[in-house]
PDB file of N, CA and C in Angstrom:
ATOM      1  N   GLY A 856     -10.014  14.937   8.993  1.00 46.00           N
ATOM      2  CA  GLY A 856      -9.980  13.886   8.025  1.00 46.00           C
ATOM      3  C   GLY A 856      -8.772  13.948   7.114  1.00 46.00           C
ATOM      4  N   ARG A 857      -8.677  12.945   6.295  1.00 59.00           N
ATOM      5  CA  ARG A 857      -7.564  12.798   5.368  1.00 59.00           C
ATOM      6  C   ARG A 857      -7.767  13.560   4.067  1.00 59.00           C
ATOM      7  N   PHE A 858      -8.985  14.024   3.806  1.00 67.00           N
ATOM      8  CA  PHE A 858      -9.287  14.546   2.479  1.00 67.00           C
ATOM      9  C   PHE A 858      -9.491  16.051   2.496  1.00 67.00           C
ATOM     10  N   SER A 859      -9.302  16.662   1.353  1.00 71.00           N
ATOM     11  CA  SER A 859      -9.364  18.111   1.233  1.00 71.00           C
ATOM     12  C   SER A 859     -10.780  18.644   1.141  1.00 71.00           C
ATOM     13  N   GLY A 860     -11.763  17.780   1.041  1.00 74.00           N
ATOM     14  CA  GLY A 860     -13.136  18.230   0.857  1.00 74.00           C
ATOM     15  C   GLY A 860     -13.611  18.016  -0.562  1.00 74.00           C
ATOM     16  N   GLY A 861     -12.715  17.593  -1.441  1.00 75.00           N
ATOM     17  CA  GLY A 861     -13.078  17.360  -2.832  1.00 75.00           C
ATOM     18  C   GLY A 861     -13.730  16.009  -3.063  1.00 75.00           C
ATOM     19  N   THR A 862     -13.722  15.146  -2.053  1.00 75.00           N
ATOM     20  CA  THR A 862     -14.283  13.806  -2.187  1.00 75.00           C
ATOM     21  C   THR A 862     -15.739  13.813  -1.751  1.00 75.00           C
ATOM     22  N   ARG A 863     -16.592  13.189  -2.537  1.00 77.00           N
ATOM     23  CA  ARG A 863     -18.009  13.061  -2.193  1.00 77.00           C
ATOM     24  C   ARG A 863     -18.389  11.591  -2.227  1.00 77.00           C
ATOM     25  N   GLY A 864     -19.207  11.155  -1.287  1.00 78.00           N
ATOM     26  CA  GLY A 864     -19.658   9.773  -1.250  1.00 78.00           C
ATOM     27  C   GLY A 864     -18.635   8.864  -0.601  1.00 78.00           C
ATOM     28  N   PRO A 865     -18.908   7.562  -0.610  1.00 78.00           N
ATOM     29  CA  PRO A 865     -17.979   6.614   0.018  1.00 78.00           C
ATOM     30  C   PRO A 865     -16.595   6.676  -0.625  1.00 78.00           C
ATOM     31  N   CYS A 866     -15.581   6.573   0.210  1.00 77.00           N
ATOM     32  CA  CYS A 866     -14.214   6.668  -0.288  1.00 77.00           C
ATOM     33  C   CYS A 866     -13.285   5.846   0.598  1.00 77.00           C
ATOM     34  N   VAL A 867     -12.405   5.078  -0.021  1.00 76.00           N
ATOM     35  CA  VAL A 867     -11.375   4.349   0.711  1.00 76.00           C
ATOM     36  C   VAL A 867     -10.141   5.232   0.702  1.00 76.00           C
ATOM     37  N   GLY A 868      -9.699   5.665   1.877  1.00 74.00           N
ATOM     38  CA  GLY A 868      -8.620   6.631   1.957  1.00 74.00           C
ATOM     39  C   GLY A 868      -7.233   6.042   2.087  1.00 74.00           C
ATOM     40  N   HIS A 869      -7.142   4.833   2.609  1.00 73.00           N
ATOM     41  CA  HIS A 869      -5.821   4.253   2.834  1.00 73.00           C
ATOM     42  C   HIS A 869      -5.960   2.744   2.953  1.00 73.00           C
ATOM     43  N   VAL A 870      -5.053   2.022   2.336  1.00 76.00           N
ATOM     44  CA  VAL A 870      -5.027   0.562   2.422  1.00 76.00           C
ATOM     45  C   VAL A 870      -3.637   0.154   2.895  1.00 76.00           C
ATOM     46  N   CYS A 871      -3.588  -0.730   3.877  1.00 76.00           N
ATOM     47  CA  CYS A 871      -2.307  -1.133   4.442  1.00 76.00           C
ATOM     48  C   CYS A 871      -2.304  -2.632   4.694  1.00 76.00           C
ATOM     49  N   PRO A 872      -1.258  -3.403   4.454  1.00 73.00           N
ATOM     50  CA  PRO A 872       0.034  -2.909   3.999  1.00 73.00           C
ATOM     51  C   PRO A 872      -0.021  -2.440   2.549  1.00 73.00           C
ATOM     52  N   GLU A 873       0.848  -1.531   2.257  1.00 78.00           N
ATOM     53  CA  GLU A 873       0.855  -0.889   0.954  1.00 78.00           C
ATOM     54  C   GLU A 873       1.395  -1.811  -0.138  1.00 78.00           C
ATOM     55  N   ALA A 874       1.056  -1.481  -1.368  1.00 82.00           N
ATOM     56  CA  ALA A 874       1.468  -2.296  -2.515  1.00 82.00           C
ATOM     57  C   ALA A 874       2.988  -2.424  -2.599  1.00 82.00           C
ATOM     58  N   ALA A 875       3.708  -1.347  -2.359  1.00 81.00           N
ATOM     59  CA  ALA A 875       5.168  -1.388  -2.467  1.00 81.00           C
ATOM     60  C   ALA A 875       5.797  -2.303  -1.426  1.00 81.00           C
ATOM     61  N   GLN A 876       5.052  -2.594  -0.351  1.00 82.00           N
ATOM     62  CA  GLN A 876       5.539  -3.505   0.678  1.00 82.00           C
ATOM     63  C   GLN A 876       5.061  -4.934   0.434  1.00 82.00           C
ATOM     64  N   GLY A 877       4.367  -5.143  -0.667  1.00 85.00           N
ATOM     65  CA  GLY A 877       3.888  -6.485  -0.984  1.00 85.00           C
ATOM     66  C   GLY A 877       2.557  -6.834  -0.354  1.00 85.00           C
ATOM     67  N   GLY A 878       1.821  -5.822   0.083  1.00 84.00           N
ATOM     68  CA  GLY A 878       0.496  -6.068   0.641  1.00 84.00           C
ATOM     69  C   GLY A 878      -0.449  -6.608  -0.418  1.00 84.00           C
ATOM     70  N   PRO A 879      -1.620  -7.095  -0.016  1.00 85.00           N
ATOM     71  CA  PRO A 879      -2.560  -7.686  -0.969  1.00 85.00           C
ATOM     72  C   PRO A 879      -2.917  -6.768  -2.137  1.00 85.00           C
ATOM     73  N   ILE A 880      -2.917  -5.476  -1.914  1.00 87.00           N
ATOM     74  CA  ILE A 880      -3.259  -4.546  -2.994  1.00 87.00           C
ATOM     75  C   ILE A 880      -2.241  -4.615  -4.138  1.00 87.00           C
ATOM     76  N   ALA A 881      -1.031  -5.084  -3.848  1.00 91.00           N
ATOM     77  CA  ALA A 881      -0.001  -5.225  -4.887  1.00 91.00           C
ATOM     78  C   ALA A 881      -0.374  -6.278  -5.917  1.00 91.00           C
ATOM     79  N   LEU A 882      -1.269  -7.182  -5.558  1.00 93.00           N
ATOM     80  CA  LEU A 882      -1.629  -8.294  -6.437  1.00 93.00           C
ATOM     81  C   LEU A 882      -2.787  -7.963  -7.368  1.00 93.00           C
ATOM     82  N   LEU A 883      -3.412  -6.815  -7.183  1.00 93.00           N
ATOM     83  CA  LEU A 883      -4.578  -6.464  -7.987  1.00 93.00           C
ATOM     84  C   LEU A 883      -4.186  -5.949  -9.360  1.00 93.00           C
ATOM     85  N   ILE A 884      -5.040  -6.225 -10.337  1.00 93.00           N
ATOM     86  CA  ILE A 884      -4.862  -5.698 -11.687  1.00 93.00           C
ATOM     87  C   ILE A 884      -6.177  -5.071 -12.134  1.00 93.00           C
ATOM     88  N   ASP A 885      -6.130  -4.314 -13.213  1.00 94.00           N
ATOM     89  CA  ASP A 885      -7.332  -3.665 -13.734  1.00 94.00           C
ATOM     90  C   ASP A 885      -8.460  -4.673 -13.895  1.00 94.00           C
ATOM     91  N   ASP A 886      -9.647  -4.241 -13.560  1.00 95.00           N
ATOM     92  CA  ASP A 886     -10.890  -5.010 -13.692  1.00 95.00           C
ATOM     93  C   ASP A 886     -11.072  -6.110 -12.654  1.00 95.00           C
ATOM     94  N   ASP A 887     -10.178  -6.247 -11.673  1.00 96.00           N
ATOM     95  CA  ASP A 887     -10.445  -7.170 -10.565  1.00 96.00           C
ATOM     96  C   ASP A 887     -11.650  -6.636  -9.798  1.00 96.00           C
ATOM     97  N   GLU A 888     -12.510  -7.527  -9.366  1.00 95.00           N
ATOM     98  CA  GLU A 888     -13.701  -7.127  -8.617  1.00 95.00           C
ATOM     99  C   GLU A 888     -13.360  -7.058  -7.135  1.00 95.00           C
ATOM    100  N   ILE A 889     -13.757  -5.953  -6.506  1.00 92.00           N
ATOM    101  CA  ILE A 889     -13.468  -5.726  -5.093  1.00 92.00           C
ATOM    102  C   ILE A 889     -14.770  -5.423  -4.368  1.00 92.00           C
ATOM    103  N   LEU A 890     -15.001  -6.086  -3.244  1.00 93.00           N
ATOM    104  CA  LEU A 890     -16.153  -5.818  -2.396  1.00 93.00           C
ATOM    105  C   LEU A 890     -15.747  -4.768  -1.373  1.00 93.00           C
ATOM    106  N   ILE A 891     -16.527  -3.706  -1.275  1.00 90.00           N
ATOM    107  CA  ILE A 891     -16.317  -2.685  -0.251  1.00 90.00           C
ATOM    108  C   ILE A 891     -17.515  -2.755   0.683  1.00 90.00           C
ATOM    109  N   ASP A 892     -17.302  -3.243   1.905  1.00 91.00           N
ATOM    110  CA  ASP A 892     -18.360  -3.407   2.899  1.00 91.00           C
ATOM    111  C   ASP A 892     -18.136  -2.365   3.994  1.00 91.00           C
ATOM    112  N   ILE A 893     -18.799  -1.235   3.868  1.00 88.00           N
ATOM    113  CA  ILE A 893     -18.575  -0.122   4.793  1.00 88.00           C
ATOM    114  C   ILE A 893     -18.989  -0.468   6.224  1.00 88.00           C
ATOM    115  N   PRO A 894     -20.195  -1.037   6.452  1.00 92.00           N
ATOM    116  CA  PRO A 894     -20.570  -1.344   7.839  1.00 92.00           C
ATOM    117  C   PRO A 894     -19.587  -2.300   8.536  1.00 92.00           C
ATOM    118  N   GLN A 895     -19.023  -3.239   7.789  1.00 93.00           N
ATOM    119  CA  GLN A 895     -18.067  -4.192   8.369  1.00 93.00           C
ATOM    120  C   GLN A 895     -16.623  -3.685   8.304  1.00 93.00           C
ATOM    121  N   ARG A 896     -16.426  -2.513   7.673  1.00 86.00           N
ATOM    122  CA  ARG A 896     -15.086  -1.916   7.520  1.00 86.00           C
ATOM    123  C   ARG A 896     -14.131  -2.907   6.858  1.00 86.00           C
ATOM    124  N   LYS A 897     -14.582  -3.429   5.702  1.00 88.00           N
ATOM    125  CA  LYS A 897     -13.835  -4.499   5.050  1.00 88.00           C
ATOM    126  C   LYS A 897     -13.707  -4.246   3.550  1.00 88.00           C
ATOM    127  N   LEU A 898     -12.524  -4.514   3.027  1.00 85.00           N
ATOM    128  CA  LEU A 898     -12.251  -4.563   1.591  1.00 85.00           C
ATOM    129  C   LEU A 898     -11.891  -6.002   1.266  1.00 85.00           C
ATOM    130  N   GLU A 899     -12.468  -6.531   0.212  1.00 89.00           N
ATOM    131  CA  GLU A 899     -12.204  -7.927  -0.126  1.00 89.00           C
ATOM    132  C   GLU A 899     -12.137  -8.084  -1.634  1.00 89.00           C
ATOM    133  N   VAL A 900     -11.052  -8.670  -2.116  1.00 91.00           N
ATOM    134  CA  VAL A 900     -10.922  -8.917  -3.546  1.00 91.00           C
ATOM    135  C   VAL A 900     -11.648 -10.215  -3.878  1.00 91.00           C
ATOM    136  N   ARG A 901     -12.329 -10.221  -5.001  1.00 94.00           N
ATOM    137  CA  ARG A 901     -13.100 -11.394  -5.418  1.00 94.00           C
ATOM    138  C   ARG A 901     -12.256 -12.269  -6.338  1.00 94.00           C
ATOM    139  N   LEU A 902     -11.207 -12.871  -5.779  1.00 94.00           N
ATOM    140  CA  LEU A 902     -10.332 -13.791  -6.507  1.00 94.00           C
ATOM    141  C   LEU A 902     -10.149 -15.050  -5.669  1.00 94.00           C
ATOM    142  N   SER A 903      -9.915 -16.161  -6.324  1.00 94.00           N
ATOM    143  CA  SER A 903      -9.690 -17.418  -5.605  1.00 94.00           C
ATOM    144  C   SER A 903      -8.337 -17.376  -4.887  1.00 94.00           C
ATOM    145  N   LYS A 904      -8.212 -18.208  -3.875  1.00 94.00           N
ATOM    146  CA  LYS A 904      -6.933 -18.321  -3.164  1.00 94.00           C
ATOM    147  C   LYS A 904      -5.833 -18.776  -4.111  1.00 94.00           C
ATOM    148  N   GLU A 905      -6.204 -19.624  -5.066  1.00 96.00           N
ATOM    149  CA  GLU A 905      -5.228 -20.123  -6.041  1.00 96.00           C
ATOM    150  C   GLU A 905      -4.707 -18.990  -6.930  1.00 96.00           C
ATOM    151  N   GLU A 906      -5.620 -18.135  -7.389  1.00 96.00           N
ATOM    152  CA  GLU A 906      -5.213 -17.006  -8.237  1.00 96.00           C
ATOM    153  C   GLU A 906      -4.332 -16.040  -7.458  1.00 96.00           C
ATOM    154  N   LEU A 907      -4.704 -15.750  -6.222  1.00 93.00           N
ATOM    155  CA  LEU A 907      -3.883 -14.864  -5.394  1.00 93.00           C
ATOM    156  C   LEU A 907      -2.500 -15.469  -5.149  1.00 93.00           C
ATOM    157  N   ALA A 908      -2.437 -16.771  -4.905  1.00 95.00           N
ATOM    158  CA  ALA A 908      -1.145 -17.444  -4.690  1.00 95.00           C
ATOM    159  C   ALA A 908      -0.284 -17.370  -5.944  1.00 95.00           C
ATOM    160  N   LYS A 909      -0.901 -17.543  -7.098  1.00 96.00           N
ATOM    161  CA  LYS A 909      -0.170 -17.456  -8.373  1.00 96.00           C
ATOM    162  C   LYS A 909       0.406 -16.053  -8.568  1.00 96.00           C
ATOM    163  N   ARG A 910      -0.398 -15.050  -8.289  1.00 95.00           N
ATOM    164  CA  ARG A 910       0.080 -13.667  -8.425  1.00 95.00           C
ATOM    165  C   ARG A 910       1.159 -13.360  -7.399  1.00 95.00           C
ATOM    166  N   ARG A 911       0.990 -13.849  -6.176  1.00 94.00           N
ATOM    167  CA  ARG A 911       1.986 -13.614  -5.125  1.00 94.00           C
ATOM    168  C   ARG A 911       3.337 -14.204  -5.530  1.00 94.00           C
ATOM    169  N   LYS A 912       3.308 -15.372  -6.131  1.00 96.00           N
ATOM    170  CA  LYS A 912       4.546 -16.050  -6.541  1.00 96.00           C
ATOM    171  C   LYS A 912       5.302 -15.247  -7.599  1.00 96.00           C
ATOM    172  N   SER A 913       4.578 -14.580  -8.479  1.00 94.00           N
ATOM    173  CA  SER A 913       5.235 -13.831  -9.554  1.00 94.00           C
ATOM    174  C   SER A 913       5.484 -12.361  -9.195  1.00 94.00           C
ATOM    175  N   TRP A 914       5.006 -11.904  -8.023  1.00 94.00           N
ATOM    176  CA  TRP A 914       5.179 -10.506  -7.632  1.00 94.00           C
ATOM    177  C   TRP A 914       6.632 -10.216  -7.283  1.00 94.00           C
ATOM    178  N   ARG A 915       7.114  -9.067  -7.716  1.00 93.00           N
ATOM    179  CA  ARG A 915       8.458  -8.593  -7.376  1.00 93.00           C
ATOM    180  C   ARG A 915       8.352  -7.172  -6.845  1.00 93.00           C
ATOM    181  N   LYS A 916       9.122  -6.888  -5.822  1.00 89.00           N
ATOM    182  CA  LYS A 916       9.137  -5.537  -5.263  1.00 89.00           C
ATOM    183  C   LYS A 916       9.613  -4.565  -6.334  1.00 89.00           C
ATOM    184  N   PRO A 917       8.891  -3.448  -6.514  1.00 86.00           N
ATOM    185  CA  PRO A 917       9.313  -2.487  -7.536  1.00 86.00           C
ATOM    186  C   PRO A 917      10.664  -1.848  -7.201  1.00 86.00           C
ATOM    187  N   SER A 918      11.409  -1.533  -8.230  1.00 89.00           N
ATOM    188  CA  SER A 918      12.680  -0.831  -8.041  1.00 89.00           C
ATOM    189  C   SER A 918      12.396   0.581  -7.555  1.00 89.00           C
ATOM    190  N   PRO A 919      13.266   1.110  -6.698  1.00 87.00           N
ATOM    191  CA  PRO A 919      13.056   2.485  -6.239  1.00 87.00           C
ATOM    192  C   PRO A 919      13.134   3.468  -7.407  1.00 87.00           C
ATOM    193  N   LYS A 920      12.265   4.465  -7.388  1.00 88.00           N
ATOM    194  CA  LYS A 920      12.270   5.472  -8.454  1.00 88.00           C
ATOM    195  C   LYS A 920      13.494   6.377  -8.342  1.00 88.00           C
ATOM    196  N   PHE A 921      13.970   6.560  -7.113  1.00 92.00           N
ATOM    197  CA  PHE A 921      15.110   7.445  -6.885  1.00 92.00           C
ATOM    198  C   PHE A 921      16.247   6.625  -6.287  1.00 92.00           C
ATOM    199  N   LYS A 922      17.390   6.645  -6.944  1.00 93.00           N
ATOM    200  CA  LYS A 922      18.523   5.839  -6.496  1.00 93.00           C
ATOM    201  C   LYS A 922      19.611   6.670  -5.826  1.00 93.00           C
ATOM    202  N   LYS A 923      19.539   7.986  -5.980  1.00 94.00           N
ATOM    203  CA  LYS A 923      20.505   8.868  -5.328  1.00 94.00           C
ATOM    204  C   LYS A 923      19.846  10.209  -5.053  1.00 94.00           C
ATOM    205  N   GLY A 924      20.490  10.990  -4.222  1.00 94.00           N
ATOM    206  CA  GLY A 924      19.972  12.308  -3.904  1.00 94.00           C
ATOM    207  C   GLY A 924      19.059  12.306  -2.681  1.00 94.00           C
ATOM    208  N   CYS A 925      18.457  13.458  -2.438  1.00 92.00           N
ATOM    209  CA  CYS A 925      17.627  13.662  -1.245  1.00 92.00           C
ATOM    210  C   CYS A 925      16.442  12.707  -1.181  1.00 92.00           C
ATOM    211  N   LEU A 926      15.759  12.488  -2.296  1.00 93.00           N
ATOM    212  CA  LEU A 926      14.581  11.621  -2.275  1.00 93.00           C
ATOM    213  C   LEU A 926      14.957  10.159  -2.046  1.00 93.00           C
ATOM    214  N   ALA A 927      16.106   9.733  -2.530  1.00 92.00           N
ATOM    215  CA  ALA A 927      16.569   8.369  -2.256  1.00 92.00           C
ATOM    216  C   ALA A 927      16.839   8.202  -0.762  1.00 92.00           C
ATOM    217  N   ARG A 928      17.473   9.180  -0.162  1.00 90.00           N
ATOM    218  CA  ARG A 928      17.752   9.138   1.281  1.00 90.00           C
ATOM    219  C   ARG A 928      16.445   9.148   2.070  1.00 90.00           C
ATOM    220  N   TYR A 929      15.503   9.979   1.649  1.00 90.00           N
ATOM    221  CA  TYR A 929      14.198  10.045   2.310  1.00 90.00           C
ATOM    222  C   TYR A 929      13.503   8.681   2.254  1.00 90.00           C
ATOM    223  N   MET A 930      13.540   8.027   1.098  1.00 87.00           N
ATOM    224  CA  MET A 930      12.906   6.716   0.956  1.00 87.00           C
ATOM    225  C   MET A 930      13.520   5.694   1.913  1.00 87.00           C
ATOM    226  N   GLN A 931      14.806   5.814   2.178  1.00 87.00           N
ATOM    227  CA  GLN A 931      15.478   4.884   3.085  1.00 87.00           C
ATOM    228  C   GLN A 931      15.111   5.140   4.541  1.00 87.00           C
ATOM    229  N   LEU A 932      14.813   6.382   4.874  1.00 90.00           N
ATOM    230  CA  LEU A 932      14.636   6.764   6.274  1.00 90.00           C
ATOM    231  C   LEU A 932      13.189   6.969   6.725  1.00 90.00           C
ATOM    232  N   VAL A 933      12.240   6.991   5.808  1.00 89.00           N
ATOM    233  CA  VAL A 933      10.858   7.296   6.197  1.00 89.00           C
ATOM    234  C   VAL A 933      10.102   6.015   6.557  1.00 89.00           C
ATOM    235  N   SER A 934       9.214   6.125   7.541  1.00 86.00           N
ATOM    236  CA  SER A 934       8.366   4.984   7.906  1.00 86.00           C
ATOM    237  C   SER A 934       7.158   4.932   6.965  1.00 86.00           C
ATOM    238  N   SER A 935       6.359   3.891   7.083  1.00 82.00           N
ATOM    239  CA  SER A 935       5.178   3.743   6.225  1.00 82.00           C
ATOM    240  C   SER A 935       4.111   4.778   6.589  1.00 82.00           C
ATOM    241  N   ALA A 936       3.141   4.947   5.706  1.00 81.00           N
ATOM    242  CA  ALA A 936       2.028   5.863   5.976  1.00 81.00           C
ATOM    243  C   ALA A 936       1.266   5.420   7.217  1.00 81.00           C
ATOM    244  N   LYS A 937       1.132   4.120   7.405  1.00 81.00           N
ATOM    245  CA  LYS A 937       0.431   3.590   8.587  1.00 81.00           C
ATOM    246  C   LYS A 937       1.116   4.034   9.874  1.00 81.00           C
ATOM    247  N   GLU A 938       2.437   4.180   9.818  1.00 85.00           N
ATOM    248  CA  GLU A 938       3.215   4.579  10.991  1.00 85.00           C
ATOM    249  C   GLU A 938       3.415   6.089  11.056  1.00 85.00           C
ATOM    250  N   GLY A 939       2.766   6.828  10.166  1.00 86.00           N
ATOM    251  CA  GLY A 939       2.834   8.284  10.201  1.00 86.00           C
ATOM    252  C   GLY A 939       3.779   8.920   9.209  1.00 86.00           C
ATOM    253  N   ALA A 940       4.480   8.128   8.406  1.00 86.00           N
ATOM    254  CA  ALA A 940       5.419   8.636   7.403  1.00 86.00           C
ATOM    255  C   ALA A 940       6.430   9.601   8.021  1.00 86.00           C
ATOM    256  N   VAL A 941       6.936   9.232   9.191  1.00 89.00           N
ATOM    257  CA  VAL A 941       7.918  10.067   9.877  1.00 89.00           C
ATOM    258  C   VAL A 941       9.323   9.537   9.607  1.00 89.00           C
ATOM    259  N   LEU A 942      10.296  10.406   9.731  1.00 89.00           N
ATOM    260  CA  LEU A 942      11.684  10.005   9.512  1.00 89.00           C
ATOM    261  C   LEU A 942      12.216   9.230  10.706  1.00 89.00           C
ATOM    262  N   LYS A 943      12.927   8.154  10.413  1.00 84.00           N
ATOM    263  CA  LYS A 943      13.588   7.363  11.448  1.00 84.00           C
ATOM    264  C   LYS A 943      14.901   8.048  11.797  1.00 84.00           C
ATOM    265  N   ALA A 944      15.387   7.799  12.993  1.00 76.00           N
ATOM    266  CA  ALA A 944      16.645   8.409  13.412  1.00 76.00           C
ATOM    267  C   ALA A 944      17.822   7.840  12.635  1.00 76.00           C
ATOM    268  N   ASN A 945      17.753   6.544  12.289  1.00 71.00           N
ATOM    269  CA  ASN A 945      18.832   5.926  11.520  1.00 71.00           C
ATOM    270  C   ASN A 945      18.289   4.722  10.761  1.00 71.00           C
ATOM    271  N   LEU A 946      19.078   4.187   9.849  1.00 63.00           N
ATOM    272  CA  LEU A 946      18.640   3.078   9.000  1.00 63.00           C
ATOM    273  C   LEU A 946      18.399   1.785   9.774  1.00 63.00           C
ATOM    274  N   ASN A 947      19.006   1.625  10.939  1.00 67.00           N
ATOM    275  CA  ASN A 947      18.861   0.393  11.712  1.00 67.00           C
ATOM    276  C   ASN A 947      17.648   0.401  12.629  1.00 67.00           C
ATOM    277  N   GLU A 948      16.966   1.529  12.711  1.00 57.00           N
ATOM    278  CA  GLU A 948      15.800   1.650  13.584  1.00 57.00           C
ATOM    279  C   GLU A 948      14.602   0.945  12.955  1.00 57.00           C
ATOM    280  N   ASP A 949      13.911   0.114  13.720  1.00 59.00           N
ATOM    281  CA  ASP A 949      12.751  -0.613  13.208  1.00 59.00           C
ATOM    282  C   ASP A 949      11.530   0.283  13.059  1.00 59.00           C
ATOM    283  N   ASN A 950      11.313   1.206  13.964  1.00 48.00           N
ATOM    284  CA  ASN A 950      10.101   2.044  13.919  1.00 48.00           C
ATOM    285  C   ASN A 950      10.420   3.434  13.474  1.00 48.00           C
TER     286      ASN A 950
END
């Protein structure tokens, strides 16, 4: 599993696409209501399509925390967690 054993009860371990990539989770704010349906393997935010569209329109990709050095290079070359967070051979590689 993904967890160290410190988690008890139902737990959502990973959501994709990630917030930094502009996935739906990027649009959430504190106190938004979320439905977690374990048998259906579904997460659903309880917001109208209009509200989500409004938030999507105002969303901006966050600036990178690291602009130089090893961590900046790593951010440029690493794939997403969904893809295993592995290093790409070069910047032009899609996977």
